[in-house]
Amino acid sequence: MKRVLDLASRYRLSRESGKKTTAIARLKEDGKPNNVSKPAAPLETVSKSQDIVTFESTRVAIMALVKLREGIKKRSSLMLL
């Protein structure tokens, strides 16, 4: 009896997967899902824009963070010795 149930469930799963495969193939033919992932931004939008202005205060703050990070790295490497 269990074997008959296993065969029935396998048959049902096989039919369901066949229907889903056919549906996916039909959607691809219709051209609805051209791709699944989000496409990359065009290079024109990624390039440096004239609208973005880096202020001197921002540059100074970034340099201070870089120096702080370098100091933390030096201290952590000394701790390992």
mmCIF file of C-alpha atoms in Angstrom:
data_model
loop_
_atom_site.group_PDB
_atom_site.id
_atom_site.type_symbol
_atom_site.label_atom_id
_atom_site.label_comp_id
_atom_site.label_asym_id
_atom_site.label_seq_id
_atom_site.Cartn_x
_atom_site.Cartn_y
_atom_site.Cartn_z
ATOM 1 C CA MET A 1 0.000 0.000 0.000
ATOM 2 C CA LYS A 2 2.840 2.400 0.873
ATOM 3 C CA ARG A 3 4.473 1.713 -2.487
ATOM 4 C CA VAL A 4 1.277 2.686 -4.315
ATOM 5 C CA LEU A 5 1.145 5.976 -2.366
ATOM 6 C CA ASP A 6 4.813 6.686 -3.177
ATOM 7 C CA LEU A 7 4.182 6.074 -6.858
ATOM 8 C CA ALA A 8 1.090 8.284 -6.773
ATOM 9 C CA SER A 9 2.925 11.150 -5.087
ATOM 10 C CA ARG A 10 5.852 10.831 -7.517
ATOM 11 C CA TYR A 11 3.435 10.913 -10.430
ATOM 12 C CA ARG A 12 1.690 13.982 -9.009
ATOM 13 C CA LEU A 13 5.000 15.782 -8.438
ATOM 14 C CA SER A 14 6.135 14.881 -11.934
ATOM 15 C CA ARG A 15 2.967 16.335 -13.461
ATOM 16 C CA GLU A 16 3.243 19.517 -11.382
ATOM 17 C CA SER A 17 6.876 20.053 -12.331
ATOM 18 C CA GLY A 18 6.042 19.439 -15.984
ATOM 19 C CA LYS A 19 3.306 22.074 -15.872
ATOM 20 C CA LYS A 20 5.602 24.592 -14.181
ATOM 21 C CA THR A 21 8.386 23.926 -16.682
ATOM 22 C CA THR A 22 5.971 24.466 -19.557
ATOM 23 C CA ALA A 23 4.696 27.693 -17.976
ATOM 24 C CA ILE A 24 8.247 29.016 -17.539
ATOM 25 C CA ALA A 25 9.123 28.167 -21.134
ATOM 26 C CA ARG A 26 5.976 29.965 -22.325
ATOM 27 C CA LEU A 27 6.832 33.070 -20.275
ATOM 28 C CA LYS A 28 10.351 33.120 -21.690
ATOM 29 C CA GLU A 29 8.969 32.899 -25.214
ATOM 30 C CA ASP A 30 6.637 35.812 -24.506
ATOM 31 C CA GLY A 31 9.657 37.801 -23.391
ATOM 32 C CA LYS A 32 8.304 38.847 -20.023
ATOM 33 C CA PRO A 33 11.236 37.886 -17.773
ATOM 34 C CA ASN A 34 14.190 38.995 -19.874
ATOM 35 C CA ASN A 35 16.500 38.540 -16.917
ATOM 36 C CA VAL A 36 16.060 37.823 -13.270
ATOM 37 C CA SER A 37 18.753 40.012 -11.758
ATOM 38 C CA LYS A 38 18.836 43.774 -11.687
ATOM 39 C CA PRO A 39 21.045 45.056 -14.522
ATOM 40 C CA ALA A 40 24.114 47.136 -13.729
ATOM 41 C CA ALA A 41 23.904 50.891 -13.994
ATOM 42 C CA PRO A 42 25.173 52.367 -17.253
ATOM 43 C CA LEU A 43 28.727 53.692 -17.096
ATOM 44 C CA GLU A 44 27.544 57.220 -17.790
ATOM 45 C CA THR A 45 25.737 57.347 -14.431
ATOM 46 C CA VAL A 46 28.631 55.820 -12.507
ATOM 47 C CA SER A 47 31.257 58.217 -13.834
ATOM 48 C CA LYS A 48 32.186 61.334 -11.919
ATOM 49 C CA SER A 49 29.463 63.911 -12.113
ATOM 50 C CA GLN A 50 29.937 67.671 -12.065
ATOM 51 C CA ASP A 51 26.968 67.977 -9.709
ATOM 52 C CA ILE A 52 28.839 66.249 -6.866
ATOM 53 C CA VAL A 53 31.108 68.603 -4.942
ATOM 54 C CA THR A 54 33.532 67.363 -2.301
ATOM 55 C CA PHE A 55 33.938 70.010 0.368
ATOM 56 C CA GLU A 56 37.236 70.604 2.110
ATOM 57 C CA SER A 57 35.690 69.717 5.482
ATOM 58 C CA THR A 58 34.619 66.348 4.089
ATOM 59 C CA ARG A 59 38.105 65.666 2.725
ATOM 60 C CA VAL A 60 39.670 66.581 6.091
ATOM 61 C CA ALA A 61 37.244 64.295 7.952
ATOM 62 C CA ILE A 62 37.983 61.386 5.614
ATOM 63 C CA MET A 63 41.740 61.855 6.029
ATOM 64 C CA ALA A 64 41.323 61.903 9.824
ATOM 65 C CA LEU A 65 39.407 58.620 9.668
ATOM 66 C CA VAL A 66 42.111 57.076 7.487
ATOM 67 C CA LYS A 67 44.836 58.130 9.954
ATOM 68 C CA LEU A 68 42.775 56.779 12.863
ATOM 69 C CA ARG A 69 42.343 53.460 11.097
ATOM 70 C CA GLU A 70 46.085 53.243 10.393
ATOM 71 C CA GLY A 71 46.806 53.910 14.075
ATOM 72 C CA ILE A 72 44.396 51.172 15.147
ATOM 73 C CA LYS A 73 46.059 48.739 12.736
ATOM 74 C CA LYS A 74 49.522 49.562 14.132
ATOM 75 C CA ARG A 75 48.360 49.118 17.737
ATOM 76 C CA SER A 76 46.630 45.820 16.977
ATOM 77 C CA SER A 77 49.718 44.470 15.195
ATOM 78 C CA LEU A 78 51.871 45.449 18.216
ATOM 79 C CA MET A 79 49.492 43.579 20.524
ATOM 80 C CA LEU A 80 50.102 40.386 18.579
ATOM 81 C CA LEU A 81 53.850 40.558 19.295
#
